Amino acid sequence: MNLRTLFLLLIVLAIAALAALNWSTLAEPSLVSLGLVSFEAPLGVLMLGLTVLLGVFFVAYVLSLQGTMLLETRRQSKELHAQRELADKAEASRFTDLRAFLESQHQQGQAALLARMDALESHLAARAEQSDNTTAAYVGQLEHQLRRKPGDSPAP
Protein backbone atom coordinates (compact mmCIF):
# COMPACT_ATOMS: atom_id res chain seq x y z
CA MET A 1 0.00 0.00 0.00
CA ASN A 2 1.56 3.29 -0.97
CA LEU A 3 1.67 6.42 1.17
CA ARG A 4 -1.10 8.25 -0.69
CA THR A 5 -3.59 5.39 -0.21
CA LEU A 6 -2.67 5.08 3.44
CA PHE A 7 -3.21 8.84 3.94
CA LEU A 8 -6.65 8.71 2.29
CA LEU A 9 -7.63 5.69 4.38
CA LEU A 10 -6.63 7.53 7.59
CA ILE A 11 -8.78 10.54 6.59
CA VAL A 12 -11.81 8.31 5.92
CA LEU A 13 -11.31 6.54 9.25
CA ALA A 14 -11.04 9.90 11.07
CA ILE A 15 -14.28 11.14 9.48
CA ALA A 16 -16.05 7.86 10.41
CA ALA A 17 -14.75 8.02 14.00
CA LEU A 18 -15.85 11.67 14.42
CA ALA A 19 -19.30 10.88 12.99
CA ALA A 20 -19.74 7.87 15.28
CA LEU A 21 -18.55 9.69 18.40
CA ASN A 22 -20.67 12.82 17.69
CA TRP A 23 -23.77 11.23 16.17
CA SER A 24 -26.19 12.89 18.57
CA THR A 25 -24.83 16.32 17.63
CA LEU A 26 -24.87 15.48 13.91
CA ALA A 27 -28.46 14.23 14.06
CA GLU A 28 -29.76 17.35 15.90
CA PRO A 29 -32.17 19.25 13.63
CA SER A 30 -31.36 22.81 12.70
CA LEU A 31 -32.58 25.41 10.22
CA VAL A 32 -31.02 24.78 6.78
CA SER A 33 -31.27 27.52 4.13
CA LEU A 34 -30.85 26.87 0.39
CA GLY A 35 -31.23 30.50 -0.58
CA LEU A 36 -34.89 30.60 -1.63
CA VAL A 37 -36.12 27.84 0.65
CA SER A 38 -35.46 27.17 4.31
CA PHE A 39 -36.28 23.95 6.16
CA GLU A 40 -35.40 22.09 9.30
CA ALA A 41 -33.06 19.07 8.95
CA PRO A 42 -30.04 17.56 10.67
CA LEU A 43 -27.21 19.67 9.17
CA GLY A 44 -24.47 17.26 10.32
CA VAL A 45 -26.07 14.26 8.62
CA LEU A 46 -26.65 16.35 5.51
CA MET A 47 -22.97 17.42 5.40
CA LEU A 48 -21.84 13.83 6.11
CA GLY A 49 -24.05 12.58 3.25
CA LEU A 50 -22.56 15.19 0.89
CA THR A 51 -19.04 14.13 1.96
CA VAL A 52 -19.89 10.46 1.24
CA LEU A 53 -21.41 11.46 -2.11
CA LEU A 54 -18.24 13.41 -2.96
CA GLY A 55 -16.12 10.38 -1.95
CA VAL A 56 -18.19 8.05 -4.13
CA PHE A 57 -17.90 10.51 -7.04
CA PHE A 58 -14.10 10.62 -6.72
CA VAL A 59 -13.83 6.82 -6.45
CA ALA A 60 -15.96 6.46 -9.59
CA TYR A 61 -13.79 9.05 -11.34
CA VAL A 62 -10.58 7.25 -10.35
CA LEU A 63 -11.98 3.88 -11.47
CA SER A 64 -13.06 5.30 -14.84
CA LEU A 65 -9.65 6.90 -15.24
CA GLN A 66 -7.95 3.59 -14.45
CA GLY A 67 -10.23 1.74 -16.86
CA THR A 68 -9.44 4.22 -19.61
CA MET A 69 -5.73 3.85 -18.95
CA LEU A 70 -6.00 0.05 -19.00
CA LEU A 71 -7.83 0.14 -22.34
CA GLU A 72 -5.24 2.55 -23.76
CA THR A 73 -2.40 0.37 -22.51
CA ARG A 74 -4.02 -2.68 -24.06
CA ARG A 75 -4.47 -0.88 -27.39
CA GLN A 76 -0.85 0.25 -27.37
CA SER A 77 0.28 -3.25 -26.49
CA LYS A 78 -1.63 -4.64 -29.48
CA GLU A 79 -0.12 -1.96 -31.71
CA LEU A 80 3.37 -2.76 -30.46
CA HIS A 81 2.77 -6.46 -31.02
CA ALA A 82 1.62 -5.76 -34.60
CA GLN A 83 4.66 -3.53 -35.21
CA ARG A 84 6.95 -6.22 -33.78
CA GLU A 85 5.42 -8.80 -36.11
CA LEU A 86 5.93 -6.46 -39.08
CA ALA A 87 9.54 -5.89 -38.05
CA ASP A 88 10.10 -9.66 -37.70
CA LYS A 89 8.61 -10.27 -41.14
CA ALA A 90 10.74 -7.51 -42.65
CA GLU A 91 13.84 -8.94 -40.99
CA ALA A 92 13.01 -12.43 -42.28
CA SER A 93 12.51 -10.94 -45.74
CA ARG A 94 15.90 -9.21 -45.52
CA PHE A 95 17.51 -12.51 -44.49
CA THR A 96 15.85 -14.25 -47.44
CA ASP A 97 17.07 -11.53 -49.81
CA LEU A 98 20.56 -11.71 -48.31
CA ARG A 99 20.61 -15.48 -48.71
CA ALA A 100 19.52 -15.21 -52.37
CA PHE A 101 22.17 -12.53 -52.98
CA LEU A 102 24.89 -14.63 -51.34
CA GLU A 103 23.86 -17.70 -53.31
CA SER A 104 23.97 -15.76 -56.58
CA GLN A 105 27.39 -14.34 -55.66
CA HIS A 106 28.59 -17.86 -54.81
CA GLN A 107 27.31 -19.22 -58.13
CA GLN A 108 28.95 -16.36 -60.05
CA GLY A 109 32.23 -16.91 -58.21
CA GLN A 110 32.05 -20.64 -58.81
CA ALA A 111 31.31 -20.10 -62.52
CA ALA A 112 34.24 -17.66 -62.78
CA LEU A 113 36.52 -20.14 -60.99
CA LEU A 114 35.47 -22.98 -63.29
CA ALA A 115 36.01 -20.79 -66.37
CA ARG A 116 39.48 -19.85 -65.10
CA MET A 117 40.28 -23.47 -64.35
CA ASP A 118 39.16 -24.46 -67.87
CA ALA A 119 41.34 -21.71 -69.35
CA LEU A 120 44.31 -22.82 -67.26
CA GLU A 121 43.71 -26.45 -68.19
CA SER A 122 43.61 -25.63 -71.92
CA HIS A 123 46.73 -23.45 -71.50
CA LEU A 124 48.47 -26.28 -69.64
CA ALA A 125 47.47 -28.76 -72.35
CA ALA A 126 48.81 -26.39 -75.04
CA ARG A 127 52.08 -25.96 -73.10
CA ALA A 128 52.37 -29.73 -72.63
CA GLU A 129 51.78 -30.31 -76.34
CA GLN A 130 54.31 -27.58 -77.18
CA SER A 131 56.78 -29.17 -74.77
CA ASP A 132 56.15 -32.58 -76.34
CA ASN A 133 56.70 -31.13 -79.81
CA THR A 134 59.89 -29.39 -78.70
CA THR A 135 61.17 -32.58 -77.05
CA ALA A 136 60.30 -34.60 -80.15
CA ALA A 137 62.13 -32.06 -82.35
CA TYR A 138 65.22 -32.25 -80.10
CA VAL A 139 65.11 -36.04 -80.10
CA GLY A 140 64.68 -36.05 -83.87
CA GLN A 141 67.60 -33.67 -84.24
CA LEU A 142 69.74 -35.83 -81.95
CA GLU A 143 68.75 -38.96 -83.89
CA HIS A 144 69.59 -37.21 -87.09
CA GLN A 145 72.98 -36.23 -85.75
CA LEU A 146 73.61 -39.75 -84.48
CA ARG A 147 72.67 -41.37 -87.80
CA ARG A 148 74.68 -39.06 -89.85
CA LYS A 149 77.85 -40.51 -91.01
CA PRO A 150 81.00 -39.04 -89.65
CA GLY A 151 82.14 -37.87 -93.06
CA ASP A 152 78.96 -36.15 -94.08
CA SER A 153 78.81 -32.45 -93.89
CA PRO A 154 76.13 -30.88 -91.74
CA ALA A 155 73.07 -29.72 -93.57
CA PRO A 156 72.51 -26.06 -93.71
Coordinates of C-alpha atoms in Angstrom, one line a residue:
M1 CA 0.0 0.0 0.0
N2 CA 1.6 3.3 -1.0
L3 CA 1.7 6.4 1.2
R4 CA -1.1 8.3 -0.7
T5 CA -3.6 5.4 -0.2
L6 CA -2.7 5.1 3.4
F7 CA -3.2 8.8 3.9
L8 CA -6.7 8.7 2.3
L9 CA -7.6 5.7 4.4
L10 CA -6.6 7.5 7.6
I11 CA -8.8 10.5 6.6
V12 CA -11.8 8.3 5.9
L13 CA -11.3 6.5 9.3
A14 CA -11.0 9.9 11.1
I15 CA -14.3 11.1 9.5
A16 CA -16.1 7.9 10.4
A17 CA -14.8 8.0 14.0
L18 CA -15.8 11.7 14.4
A19 CA -19.3 10.9 13.0
A20 CA -19.7 7.9 15.3
L21 CA -18.6 9.7 18.4
N22 CA -20.7 12.8 17.7
W23 CA -23.8 11.2 16.2
S24 CA -26.2 12.9 18.6
T25 CA -24.8 16.3 17.6
L26 CA -24.9 15.5 13.9
A27 CA -28.5 14.2 14.1
E28 CA -29.8 17.4 15.9
P29 CA -32.2 19.2 13.6
S30 CA -31.4 22.8 12.7
L31 CA -32.6 25.4 10.2
V32 CA -31.0 24.8 6.8
S33 CA -31.3 27.5 4.1
L34 CA -30.9 26.9 0.4
G35 CA -31.2 30.5 -0.6
L36 CA -34.9 30.6 -1.6
V37 CA -36.1 27.8 0.6
S38 CA -35.5 27.2 4.3
F39 CA -36.3 24.0 6.2
E40 CA -35.4 22.1 9.3
A41 CA -33.1 19.1 8.9
P42 CA -30.0 17.6 10.7
L43 CA -27.2 19.7 9.2
G44 CA -24.5 17.3 10.3
V45 CA -26.1 14.3 8.6
L46 CA -26.6 16.3 5.5
M47 CA -23.0 17.4 5.4
L48 CA -21.8 13.8 6.1
G49 CA -24.0 12.6 3.2
L50 CA -22.6 15.2 0.9
T51 CA -19.0 14.1 2.0
V52 CA -19.9 10.5 1.2
L53 CA -21.4 11.5 -2.1
L54 CA -18.2 13.4 -3.0
G55 CA -16.1 10.4 -2.0
V56 CA -18.2 8.0 -4.1
F57 CA -17.9 10.5 -7.0
F58 CA -14.1 10.6 -6.7
V59 CA -13.8 6.8 -6.4
A60 CA -16.0 6.5 -9.6
Y61 CA -13.8 9.1 -11.3
V62 CA -10.6 7.2 -10.3
L63 CA -12.0 3.9 -11.5
S64 CA -13.1 5.3 -14.8
L65 CA -9.6 6.9 -15.2
Q66 CA -7.9 3.6 -14.4
G67 CA -10.2 1.7 -16.9
T68 CA -9.4 4.2 -19.6
M69 CA -5.7 3.9 -19.0
L70 CA -6.0 0.0 -19.0
L71 CA -7.8 0.1 -22.3
E72 CA -5.2 2.6 -23.8
T73 CA -2.4 0.4 -22.5
R74 CA -4.0 -2.7 -24.1
R75 CA -4.5 -0.9 -27.4
Q76 CA -0.9 0.3 -27.4
S77 CA 0.3 -3.3 -26.5
K78 CA -1.6 -4.6 -29.5
E79 CA -0.1 -2.0 -31.7
L80 CA 3.4 -2.8 -30.5
H81 CA 2.8 -6.5 -31.0
A82 CA 1.6 -5.8 -34.6
Q83 CA 4.7 -3.5 -35.2
R84 CA 6.9 -6.2 -33.8
E85 CA 5.4 -8.8 -36.1
L86 CA 5.9 -6.5 -39.1
A87 CA 9.5 -5.9 -38.0
D88 CA 10.1 -9.7 -37.7
K89 CA 8.6 -10.3 -41.1
A90 CA 10.7 -7.5 -42.6
E91 CA 13.8 -8.9 -41.0
A92 CA 13.0 -12.4 -42.3
S93 CA 12.5 -10.9 -45.7
R94 CA 15.9 -9.2 -45.5
F95 CA 17.5 -12.5 -44.5
T96 CA 15.9 -14.3 -47.4
D97 CA 17.1 -11.5 -49.8
L98 CA 20.6 -11.7 -48.3
R99 CA 20.6 -15.5 -48.7
A100 CA 19.5 -15.2 -52.4
F101 CA 22.2 -12.5 -53.0
L102 CA 24.9 -14.6 -51.3
E103 CA 23.9 -17.7 -53.3
S104 CA 24.0 -15.8 -56.6
Q105 CA 27.4 -14.3 -55.7
H106 CA 28.6 -17.9 -54.8
Q107 CA 27.3 -19.2 -58.1
Q108 CA 29.0 -16.4 -60.0
G109 CA 32.2 -16.9 -58.2
Q110 CA 32.0 -20.6 -58.8
A111 CA 31.3 -20.1 -62.5
A112 CA 34.2 -17.7 -62.8
L113 CA 36.5 -20.1 -61.0
L114 CA 35.5 -23.0 -63.3
A115 CA 36.0 -20.8 -66.4
R116 CA 39.5 -19.9 -65.1
M117 CA 40.3 -23.5 -64.3
D118 CA 39.2 -24.5 -67.9
A119 CA 41.3 -21.7 -69.3
L120 CA 44.3 -22.8 -67.3
E121 CA 43.7 -26.4 -68.2
S122 CA 43.6 -25.6 -71.9
H123 CA 46.7 -23.4 -71.5
L124 CA 48.5 -26.3 -69.6
A125 CA 47.5 -28.8 -72.4
A126 CA 48.8 -26.4 -75.0
R127 CA 52.1 -26.0 -73.1
A128 CA 52.4 -29.7 -72.6
E129 CA 51.8 -30.3 -76.3
Q130 CA 54.3 -27.6 -77.2
S131 CA 56.8 -29.2 -74.8
D132 CA 56.1 -32.6 -76.3
N133 CA 56.7 -31.1 -79.8
T134 CA 59.9 -29.4 -78.7
T135 CA 61.2 -32.6 -77.0
A136 CA 60.3 -34.6 -80.2
A137 CA 62.1 -32.1 -82.3
Y138 CA 65.2 -32.3 -80.1
V139 CA 65.1 -36.0 -80.1
G140 CA 64.7 -36.0 -83.9
Q141 CA 67.6 -33.7 -84.2
L142 CA 69.7 -35.8 -82.0
E143 CA 68.8 -39.0 -83.9
H144 CA 69.6 -37.2 -87.1
Q145 CA 73.0 -36.2 -85.7
L146 CA 73.6 -39.8 -84.5
R147 CA 72.7 -41.4 -87.8
R148 CA 74.7 -39.1 -89.8
K149 CA 77.8 -40.5 -91.0
P150 CA 81.0 -39.0 -89.7
G151 CA 82.1 -37.9 -93.1
D152 CA 79.0 -36.1 -94.1
S153 CA 78.8 -32.4 -93.9
P154 CA 76.1 -30.9 -91.7
A155 CA 73.1 -29.7 -93.6
P156 CA 72.5 -26.1 -93.7

